[in-house]
Short mmCIF file of C-alpha atoms in Angstrom, two decimals:
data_model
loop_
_atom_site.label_atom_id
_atom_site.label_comp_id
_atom_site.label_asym_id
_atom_site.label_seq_id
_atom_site.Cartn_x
_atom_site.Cartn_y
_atom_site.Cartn_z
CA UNK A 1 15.05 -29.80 4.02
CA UNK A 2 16.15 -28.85 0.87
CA UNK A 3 12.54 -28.94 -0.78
CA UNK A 4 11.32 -26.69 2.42
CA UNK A 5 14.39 -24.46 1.55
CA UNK A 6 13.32 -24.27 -2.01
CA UNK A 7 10.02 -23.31 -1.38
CA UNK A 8 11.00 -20.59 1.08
CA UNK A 9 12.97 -18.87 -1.96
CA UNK A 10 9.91 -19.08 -4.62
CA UNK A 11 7.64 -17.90 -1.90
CA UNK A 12 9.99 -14.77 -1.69
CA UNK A 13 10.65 -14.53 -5.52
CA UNK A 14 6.85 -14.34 -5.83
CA UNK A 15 5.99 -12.23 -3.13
CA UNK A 16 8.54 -9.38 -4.70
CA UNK A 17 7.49 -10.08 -8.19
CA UNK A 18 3.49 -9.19 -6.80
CA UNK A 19 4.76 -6.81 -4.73
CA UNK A 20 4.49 -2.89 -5.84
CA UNK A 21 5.01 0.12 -4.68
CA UNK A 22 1.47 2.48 -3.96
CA UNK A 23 1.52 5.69 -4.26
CA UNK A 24 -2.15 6.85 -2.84
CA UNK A 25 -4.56 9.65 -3.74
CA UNK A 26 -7.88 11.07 -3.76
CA UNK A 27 -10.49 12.42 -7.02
CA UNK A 28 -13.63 14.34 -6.44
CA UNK A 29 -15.95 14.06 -9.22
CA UNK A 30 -18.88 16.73 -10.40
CA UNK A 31 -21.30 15.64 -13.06
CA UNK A 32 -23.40 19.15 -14.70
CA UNK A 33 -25.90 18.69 -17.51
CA UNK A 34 -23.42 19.72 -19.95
CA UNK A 35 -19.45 18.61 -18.36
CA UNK A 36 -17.91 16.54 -15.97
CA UNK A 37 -15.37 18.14 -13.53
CA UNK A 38 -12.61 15.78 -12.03
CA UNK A 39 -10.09 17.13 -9.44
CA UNK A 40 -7.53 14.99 -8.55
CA UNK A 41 -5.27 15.36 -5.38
CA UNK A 42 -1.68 13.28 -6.00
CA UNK A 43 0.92 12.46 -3.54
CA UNK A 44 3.90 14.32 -4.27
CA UNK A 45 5.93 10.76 -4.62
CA UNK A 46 3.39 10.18 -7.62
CA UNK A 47 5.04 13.13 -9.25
CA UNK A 48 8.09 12.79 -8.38
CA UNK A 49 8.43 9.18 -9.81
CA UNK A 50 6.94 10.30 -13.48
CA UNK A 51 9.04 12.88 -13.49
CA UNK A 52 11.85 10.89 -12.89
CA UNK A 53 11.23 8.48 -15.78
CA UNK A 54 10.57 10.98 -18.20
CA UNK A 55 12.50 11.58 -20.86
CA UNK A 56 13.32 14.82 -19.90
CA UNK A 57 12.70 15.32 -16.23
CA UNK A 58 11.69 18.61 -15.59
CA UNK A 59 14.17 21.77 -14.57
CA UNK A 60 11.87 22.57 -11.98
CA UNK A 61 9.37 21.81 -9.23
CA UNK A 62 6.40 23.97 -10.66
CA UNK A 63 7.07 22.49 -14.35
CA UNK A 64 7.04 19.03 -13.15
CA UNK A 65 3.35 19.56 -11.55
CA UNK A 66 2.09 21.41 -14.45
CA UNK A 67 3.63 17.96 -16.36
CA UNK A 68 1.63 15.65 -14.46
CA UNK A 69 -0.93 16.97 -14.92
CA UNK A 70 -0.90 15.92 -18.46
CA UNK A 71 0.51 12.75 -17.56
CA UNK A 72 -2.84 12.15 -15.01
CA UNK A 73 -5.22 13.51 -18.63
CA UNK A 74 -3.26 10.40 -20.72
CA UNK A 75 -3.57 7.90 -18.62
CA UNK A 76 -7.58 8.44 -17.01
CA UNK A 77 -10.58 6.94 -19.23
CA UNK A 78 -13.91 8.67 -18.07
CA UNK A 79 -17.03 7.38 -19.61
CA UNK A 80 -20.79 9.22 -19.24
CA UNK A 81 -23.47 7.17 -20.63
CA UNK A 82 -21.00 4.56 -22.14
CA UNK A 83 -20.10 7.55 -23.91
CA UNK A 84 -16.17 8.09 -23.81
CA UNK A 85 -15.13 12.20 -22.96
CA UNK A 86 -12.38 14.09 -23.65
CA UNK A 87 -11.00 15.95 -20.77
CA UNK A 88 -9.12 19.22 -20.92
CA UNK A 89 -6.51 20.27 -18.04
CA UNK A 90 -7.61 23.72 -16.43
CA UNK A 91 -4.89 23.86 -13.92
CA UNK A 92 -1.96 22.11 -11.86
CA UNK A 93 -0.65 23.17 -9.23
CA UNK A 94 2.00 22.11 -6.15
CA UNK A 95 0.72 21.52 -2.78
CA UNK A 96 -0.12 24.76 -1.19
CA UNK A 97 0.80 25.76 2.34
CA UNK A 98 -0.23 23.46 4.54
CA UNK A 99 -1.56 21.21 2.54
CA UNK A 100 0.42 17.39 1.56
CA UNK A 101 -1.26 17.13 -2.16
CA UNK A 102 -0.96 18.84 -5.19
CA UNK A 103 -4.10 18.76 -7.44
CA UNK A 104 -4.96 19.20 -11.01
CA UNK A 105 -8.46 19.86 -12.41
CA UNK A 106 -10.19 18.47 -15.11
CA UNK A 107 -13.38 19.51 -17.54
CA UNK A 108 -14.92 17.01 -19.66
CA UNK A 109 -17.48 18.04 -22.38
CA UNK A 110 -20.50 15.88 -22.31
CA UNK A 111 -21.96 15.87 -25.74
CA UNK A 112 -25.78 15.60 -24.39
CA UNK A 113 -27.60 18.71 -22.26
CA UNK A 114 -28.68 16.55 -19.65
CA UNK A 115 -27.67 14.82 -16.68
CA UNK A 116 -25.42 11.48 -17.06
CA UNK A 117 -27.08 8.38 -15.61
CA UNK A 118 -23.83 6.33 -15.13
CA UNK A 119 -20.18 7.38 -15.20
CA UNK A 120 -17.28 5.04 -15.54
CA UNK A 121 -13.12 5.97 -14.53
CA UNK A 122 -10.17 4.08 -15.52
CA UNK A 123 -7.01 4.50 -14.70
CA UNK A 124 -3.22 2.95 -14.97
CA UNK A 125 -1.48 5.65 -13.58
CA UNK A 126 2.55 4.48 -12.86
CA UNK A 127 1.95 1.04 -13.78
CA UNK A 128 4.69 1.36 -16.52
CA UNK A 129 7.10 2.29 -14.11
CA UNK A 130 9.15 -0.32 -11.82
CA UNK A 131 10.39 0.47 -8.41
CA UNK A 132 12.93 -2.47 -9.00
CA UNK A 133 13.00 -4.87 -11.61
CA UNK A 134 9.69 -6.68 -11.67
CA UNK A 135 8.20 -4.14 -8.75
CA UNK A 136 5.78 -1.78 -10.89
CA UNK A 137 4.56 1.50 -9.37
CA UNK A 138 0.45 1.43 -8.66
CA UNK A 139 -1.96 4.84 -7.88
CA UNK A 140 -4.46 4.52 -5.81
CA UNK A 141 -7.12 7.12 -5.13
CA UNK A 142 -9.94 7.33 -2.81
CA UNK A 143 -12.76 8.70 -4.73
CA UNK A 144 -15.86 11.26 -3.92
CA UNK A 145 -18.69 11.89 -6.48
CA UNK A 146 -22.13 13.49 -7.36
CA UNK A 147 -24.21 13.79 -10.19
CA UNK A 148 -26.37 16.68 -10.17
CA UNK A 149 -25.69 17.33 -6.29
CA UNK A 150 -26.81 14.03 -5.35
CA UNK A 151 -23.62 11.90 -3.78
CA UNK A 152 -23.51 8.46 -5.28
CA UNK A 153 -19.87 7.68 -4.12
CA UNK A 154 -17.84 8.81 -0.75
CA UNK A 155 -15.00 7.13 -0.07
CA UNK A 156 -15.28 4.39 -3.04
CA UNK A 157 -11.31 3.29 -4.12
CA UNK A 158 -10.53 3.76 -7.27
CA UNK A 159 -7.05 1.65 -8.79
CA UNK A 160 -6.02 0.24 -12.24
CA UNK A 161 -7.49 -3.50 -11.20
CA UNK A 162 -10.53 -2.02 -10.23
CA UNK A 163 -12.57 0.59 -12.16
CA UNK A 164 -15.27 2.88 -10.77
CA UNK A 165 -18.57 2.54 -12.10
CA UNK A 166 -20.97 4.38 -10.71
CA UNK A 167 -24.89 4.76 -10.97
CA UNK A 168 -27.50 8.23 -10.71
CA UNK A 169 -29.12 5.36 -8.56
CA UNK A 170 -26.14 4.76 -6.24
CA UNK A 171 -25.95 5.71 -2.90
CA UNK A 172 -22.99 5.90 -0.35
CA UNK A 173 -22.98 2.87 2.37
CA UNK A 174 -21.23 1.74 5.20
CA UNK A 175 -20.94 -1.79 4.27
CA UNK A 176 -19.31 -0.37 0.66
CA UNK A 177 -17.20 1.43 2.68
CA UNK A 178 -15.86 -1.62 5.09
CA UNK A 179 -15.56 -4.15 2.19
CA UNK A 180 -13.57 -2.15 -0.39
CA UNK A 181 -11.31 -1.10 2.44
CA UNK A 182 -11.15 -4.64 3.83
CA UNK A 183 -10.21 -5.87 0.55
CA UNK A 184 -7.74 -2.91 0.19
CA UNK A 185 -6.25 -3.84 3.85
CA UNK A 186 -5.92 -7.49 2.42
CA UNK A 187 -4.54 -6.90 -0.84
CA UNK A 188 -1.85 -4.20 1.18
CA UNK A 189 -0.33 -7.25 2.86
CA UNK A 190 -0.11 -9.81 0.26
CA UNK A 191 1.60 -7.31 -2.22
CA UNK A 192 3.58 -5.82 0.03
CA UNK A 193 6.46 -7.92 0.31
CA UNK A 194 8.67 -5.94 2.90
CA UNK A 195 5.15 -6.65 5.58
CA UNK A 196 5.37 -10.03 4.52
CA UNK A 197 8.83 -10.59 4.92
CA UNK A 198 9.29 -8.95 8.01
CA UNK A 199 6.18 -11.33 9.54
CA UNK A 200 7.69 -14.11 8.10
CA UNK A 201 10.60 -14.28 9.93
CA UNK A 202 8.90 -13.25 13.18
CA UNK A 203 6.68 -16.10 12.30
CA UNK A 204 10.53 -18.85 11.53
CA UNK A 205 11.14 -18.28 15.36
CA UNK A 206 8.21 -18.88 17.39
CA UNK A 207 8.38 -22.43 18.92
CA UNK A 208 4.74 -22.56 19.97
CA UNK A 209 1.13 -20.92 18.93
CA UNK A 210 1.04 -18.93 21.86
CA UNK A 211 4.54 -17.49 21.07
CA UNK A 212 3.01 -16.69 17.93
CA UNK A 213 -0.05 -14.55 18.67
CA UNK A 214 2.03 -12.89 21.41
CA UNK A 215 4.32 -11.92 19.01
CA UNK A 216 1.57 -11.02 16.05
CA UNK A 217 -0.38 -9.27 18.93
CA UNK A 218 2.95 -6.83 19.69
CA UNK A 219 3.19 -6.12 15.69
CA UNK A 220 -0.40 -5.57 15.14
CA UNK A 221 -0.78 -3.49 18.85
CA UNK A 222 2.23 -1.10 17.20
CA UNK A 223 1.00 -0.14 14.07
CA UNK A 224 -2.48 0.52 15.12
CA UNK A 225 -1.12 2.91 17.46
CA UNK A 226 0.98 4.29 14.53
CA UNK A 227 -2.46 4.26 12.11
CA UNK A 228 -4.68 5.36 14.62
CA UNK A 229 -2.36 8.96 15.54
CA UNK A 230 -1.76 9.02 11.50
CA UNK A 231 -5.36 9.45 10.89
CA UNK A 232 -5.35 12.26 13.90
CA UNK A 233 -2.47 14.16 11.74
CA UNK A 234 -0.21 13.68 15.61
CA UNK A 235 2.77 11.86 13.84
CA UNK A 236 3.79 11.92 10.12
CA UNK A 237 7.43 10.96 9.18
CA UNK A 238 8.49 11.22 5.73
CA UNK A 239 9.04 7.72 3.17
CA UNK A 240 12.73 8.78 3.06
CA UNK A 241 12.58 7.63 6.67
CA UNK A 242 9.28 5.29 7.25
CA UNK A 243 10.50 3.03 3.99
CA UNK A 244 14.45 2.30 4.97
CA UNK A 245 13.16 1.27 8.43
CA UNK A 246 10.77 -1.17 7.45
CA UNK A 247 13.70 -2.79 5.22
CA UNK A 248 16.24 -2.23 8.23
CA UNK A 249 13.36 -3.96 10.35
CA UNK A 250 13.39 -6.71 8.02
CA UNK A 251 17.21 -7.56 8.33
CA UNK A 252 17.35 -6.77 12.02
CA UNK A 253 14.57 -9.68 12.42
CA UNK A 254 16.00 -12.09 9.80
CA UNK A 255 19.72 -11.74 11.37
CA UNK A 256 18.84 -12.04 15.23
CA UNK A 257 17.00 -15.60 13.75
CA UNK A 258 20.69 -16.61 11.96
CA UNK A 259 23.28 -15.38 14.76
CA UNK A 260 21.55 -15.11 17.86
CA UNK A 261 18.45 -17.39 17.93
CA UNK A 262 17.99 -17.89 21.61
CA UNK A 263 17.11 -13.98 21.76
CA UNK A 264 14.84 -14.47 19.30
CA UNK A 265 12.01 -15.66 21.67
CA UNK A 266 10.62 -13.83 25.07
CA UNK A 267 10.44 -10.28 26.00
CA UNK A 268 13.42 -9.53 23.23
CA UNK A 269 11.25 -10.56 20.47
CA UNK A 270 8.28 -8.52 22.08
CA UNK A 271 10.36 -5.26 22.38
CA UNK A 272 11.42 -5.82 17.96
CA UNK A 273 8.18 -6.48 16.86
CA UNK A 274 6.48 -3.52 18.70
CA UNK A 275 9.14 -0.91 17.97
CA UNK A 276 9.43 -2.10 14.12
CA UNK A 277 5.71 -2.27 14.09
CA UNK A 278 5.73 1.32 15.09
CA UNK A 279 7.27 2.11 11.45
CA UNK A 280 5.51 -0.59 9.51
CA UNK A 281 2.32 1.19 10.79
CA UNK A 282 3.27 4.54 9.24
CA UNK A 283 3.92 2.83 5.81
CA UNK A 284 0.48 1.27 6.49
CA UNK A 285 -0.93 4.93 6.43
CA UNK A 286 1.55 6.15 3.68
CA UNK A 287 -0.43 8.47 1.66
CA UNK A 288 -3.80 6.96 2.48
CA UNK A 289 -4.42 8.92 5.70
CA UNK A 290 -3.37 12.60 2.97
CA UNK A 291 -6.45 10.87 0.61
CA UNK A 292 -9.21 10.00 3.32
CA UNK A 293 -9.24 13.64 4.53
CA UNK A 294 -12.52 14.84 3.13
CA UNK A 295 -14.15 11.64 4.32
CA UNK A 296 -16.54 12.44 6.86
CA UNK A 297 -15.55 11.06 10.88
CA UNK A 298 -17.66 8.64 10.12
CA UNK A 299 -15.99 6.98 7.02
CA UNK A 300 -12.95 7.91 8.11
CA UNK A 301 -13.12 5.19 11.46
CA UNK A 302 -15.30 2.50 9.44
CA UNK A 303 -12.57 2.86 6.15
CA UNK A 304 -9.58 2.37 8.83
CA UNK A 305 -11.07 -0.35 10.73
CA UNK A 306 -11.84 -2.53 8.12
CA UNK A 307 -8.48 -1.80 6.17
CA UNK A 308 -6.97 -2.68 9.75
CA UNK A 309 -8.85 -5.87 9.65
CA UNK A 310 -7.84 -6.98 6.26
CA UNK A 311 -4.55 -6.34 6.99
CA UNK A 312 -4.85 -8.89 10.34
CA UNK A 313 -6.52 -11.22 7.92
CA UNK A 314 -3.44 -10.51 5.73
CA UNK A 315 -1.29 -11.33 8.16
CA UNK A 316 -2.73 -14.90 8.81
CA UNK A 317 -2.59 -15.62 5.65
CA UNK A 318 1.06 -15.91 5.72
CA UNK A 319 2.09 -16.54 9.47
CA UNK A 320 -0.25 -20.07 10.00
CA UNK A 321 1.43 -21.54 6.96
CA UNK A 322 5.31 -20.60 7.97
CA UNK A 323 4.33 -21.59 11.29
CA UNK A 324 2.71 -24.74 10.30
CA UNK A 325 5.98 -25.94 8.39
CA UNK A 326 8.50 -24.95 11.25
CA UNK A 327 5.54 -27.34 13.08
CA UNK A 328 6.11 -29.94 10.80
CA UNK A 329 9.50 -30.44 10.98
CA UNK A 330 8.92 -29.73 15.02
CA UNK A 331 6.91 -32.48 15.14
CA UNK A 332 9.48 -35.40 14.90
CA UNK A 333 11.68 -36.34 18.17
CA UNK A 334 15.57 -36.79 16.65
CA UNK A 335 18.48 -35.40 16.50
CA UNK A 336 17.68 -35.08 12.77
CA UNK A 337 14.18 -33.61 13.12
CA UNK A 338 16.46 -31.10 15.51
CA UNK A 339 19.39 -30.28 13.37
CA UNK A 340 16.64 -29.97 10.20
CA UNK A 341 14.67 -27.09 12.64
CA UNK A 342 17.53 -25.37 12.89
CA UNK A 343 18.87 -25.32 8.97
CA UNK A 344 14.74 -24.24 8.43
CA UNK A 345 15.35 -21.05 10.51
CA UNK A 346 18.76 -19.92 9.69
CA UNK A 347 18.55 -20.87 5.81
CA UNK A 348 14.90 -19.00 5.74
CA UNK A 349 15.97 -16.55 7.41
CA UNK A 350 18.87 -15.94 5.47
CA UNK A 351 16.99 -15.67 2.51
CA UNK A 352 15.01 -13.52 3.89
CA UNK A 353 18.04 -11.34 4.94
CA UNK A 354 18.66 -11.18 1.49
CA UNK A 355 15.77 -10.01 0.28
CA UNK A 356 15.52 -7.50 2.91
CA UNK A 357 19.13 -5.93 2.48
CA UNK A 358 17.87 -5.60 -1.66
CA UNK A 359 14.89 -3.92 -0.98
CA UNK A 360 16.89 -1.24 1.65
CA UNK A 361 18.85 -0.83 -0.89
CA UNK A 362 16.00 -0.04 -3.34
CA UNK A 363 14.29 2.21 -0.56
CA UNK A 364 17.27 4.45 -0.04
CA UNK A 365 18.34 4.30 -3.51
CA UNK A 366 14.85 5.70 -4.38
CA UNK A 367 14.09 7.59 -1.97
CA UNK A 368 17.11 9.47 -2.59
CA UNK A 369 15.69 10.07 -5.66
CA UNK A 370 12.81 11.34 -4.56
CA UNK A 371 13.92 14.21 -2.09
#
C-alpha cells in the first residue's frame, strides 16, 4: 500500500514538473525575392506574462504591446536558404475592436534577389518564465506560409520543441494537418497536469470498466460540446474564470472520493464529470480556437478532430493504468485486500486534493495578475 501510495505522489510530482502553461498563437509568413514578412498574432495572456516578468513592467497597455513586440524579434530565429536574417519590427499594436489578438509585423532582409527555396523558424518564446516553480510558460502558434504566392504551409504548428521547416516544394495536406494536431491533442493531456489530475481521480473511483467508460464518455461528451461551440465563436469565457474551475473541478472530484465515496459512483458521478467537463473543454480551446481562425472550414474541422482524438488517446493513457492498479488491489477477496482499496482511494485522492488546491491557488493568484 505504501509503495502504491508512493507512486501515486511521483506520478503527480512529475506530471506538474512536465506540465506548462500554453499560451497559443498564430504567424503568417510572406517570402518576396528580396524580404521575408512575418506577422504574428499573440494572445493577450502572452503579453501580459512578459510584461509581468520584466524588469520594468510597462506603465501602460499600449507600451507593453509595442514591448513585445521586441520581446517576439529576440526570441524568433528565421532562416532562408540556411541563411540566418535579421528581422526589423514595423509595428505592434493591441487587439483592435473586435478582434482577441494583438499582432506585430516583421521584415527580414534577404541578402539574395531571388526567391528562398527553404525557410526555417525557431522560437522559445516564454520558456524562461515559470507559472509556478518548475511550471515554465510555452507559445504555441499555428502557422500559415507562402513563398512567392505559392502556399507551402496552412495550419502547420509551430512551438519551441518543434521548429518549422518548410520547402518551395511543400504543399499543404490533410494528413499534415490531422497528425500535428493529433500529436498536439496528445501532448495537451500529458502536460497538462490539472486534465490529468482531474481524470485521475475520476478514474480512483470507478469499481468496474464499464463504470469507467461511462464516466470517460460524460467527460469527453462535455468538452466536445464546449470545443465544438468554441470553434463556432457561441461561448468564450475568460482564463480568469475557465482556469480556477478546472482546479476547483479537481478538488471537488478528489474530496467527494475522501469524504463521501459512496456518491462517488452512479448518476452523481455522471452529473461532475459532465458539468466540470464543460470547463475543462474551454481550457481545451484556450487560445487555440483565437489562432485557427484563418484556417479554412476545412482545416478548421480536420485540425479539431484530430486534436480531439489525441486528447481521447491522452486520456487512456492515464485512466487504464490508475484503473488497472485500483484492479489490482480489487482483485484479492479479504478484509485486507478491502481495507487496502479503500486507503488507495482516499490517500490518492488526497494527494491529489493537494495538488489541486496548489494549482487553484496558482490559477487565481495568476490570473489576478493578469486582468
Amino acid at each position: 500500500m505504501k509503495w502504491c501510495l508512493t507512486m501515486l505522489a511521483l506520478w503527480g510530482g512529475v506530471a506538474a514538473a512536465l506540465a506548462h502553461p500554453v499560451a497559443q498563437g498564430a504567424m503568417e509568413l510572406h517570402a518576396h525575392a528580396d524580404k521575408v514578412l512575418l506577422r504574428v498574432r499573440v494572445a493577450p495572456e502572452e503579453v501580459f506574462v512578459a510584461n509581468m516578468h520584466a524588469a520594468e513592467p510597462a506603465a501602460t497597455l499600449e507600451e507593453a504591446y509595442a514591448r513585445h513586440g521586441e520581446y517576439l524579434l529576440q526570441h524568433m530565429r528565421l532562416r532562408a536558404d540556411e541563411q540566418a536574417l535579421r528581422g526589423t519590427l514595423v509595428h505592434a499594436a493591441p487587439p483592435q475592436a473586435g478582434e482577441h489578438n494583438a499582432q506585430a509585423v516583421y521584415d527580414y532582409a534577404f541578402p539574395v534577389s531571388r526567391l528562398p527555396h527553404s525557410l526555417s523558424l525557431e522560437q522559445d518564446i516564454l520558456n524562461e518564465f515559470d507559472y509556478v516553480p518548475g511550471n515554465r510558460w510555452e507559445a504555441s502558434y499555428i502557422v500559415r506560409a507562402q513563398i512567392g504566392g505559392t502556399i507551402v504551409a496552412d495550419g502547420a504548428l509551430l512551438t519551441s520543441a518543434t521548429p518549422l521547416n518548410l520547402s518551395a516544394n511543400n504543399r499543404p495536406s490533410a494528413w499534415r494537418t490531422m497528425r500535428d494536431y493529433f500529436a498536439h491533442g496528445i501532448g495537451h493531456i500529458l502536460t497538462g497536469y490539472d486534465h490529468l489530475l482531474f481524470i485521475s481521480a475520476l478514474a480512483l473511483a470507478v469499481i468496474s470498466f464499464w463504470e469507467l467508460a461511462r464516466v470517460i464518455a460524460a467527460f469527453t461528451l462535455a468538452h466536445t460540446v464546449t470545443l465544438t461551440l468554441s470553434v463556432i465563436d457561441l461561448v468564450r469565457l475568460p482564463s480568469h474564470i475557465v482556469e480556477p474551475m478546472i482546479a476547483a473541478s479537481i478538488v471537488c472530484v478528489a474530496l467527494q472520493n475522501v469524504f463521501w465515496p459512496r456518491t462517488s459512483h452512479g448518476g452523481p458521478r455522471l452529473a461532475i464529470a459532465f458539468i466540470f467537463g464543460l470547463f475543462h473543454g474551454l481550457g481545451f480551446a484556450g487560445g487555440l480556437l483565437d489562432a485557427m481562425s484563418g484556417l479554412p472550414g476545412l482545416g478548421i474541422g480536420l485540425a479539431i478532430v484530430a486534436f480531439s482524438c489525441g486528447v481521447e488517446i491522452g486520456h487512456q493513457c492515464v485512466v487504464l493504468p490508475v484503473f488497472g492498479l485500483t484492479k489490482l488491489v480489487r482483485g484479492r477477496n479479504s478484509t485486507t485486500a478491502a481495507h487496502a482499496r479503500g486507503w488507495l482511494l482516499r490517500g490518492g485522492s488526497a494527494i491529489i486534493a493537494a495538488a489541486g488546491m496548489f494549482y487553484l491557488v496558482a490559477a487565481l493568484t495568476q490570473n489576478h495578475g493578469l486582468r
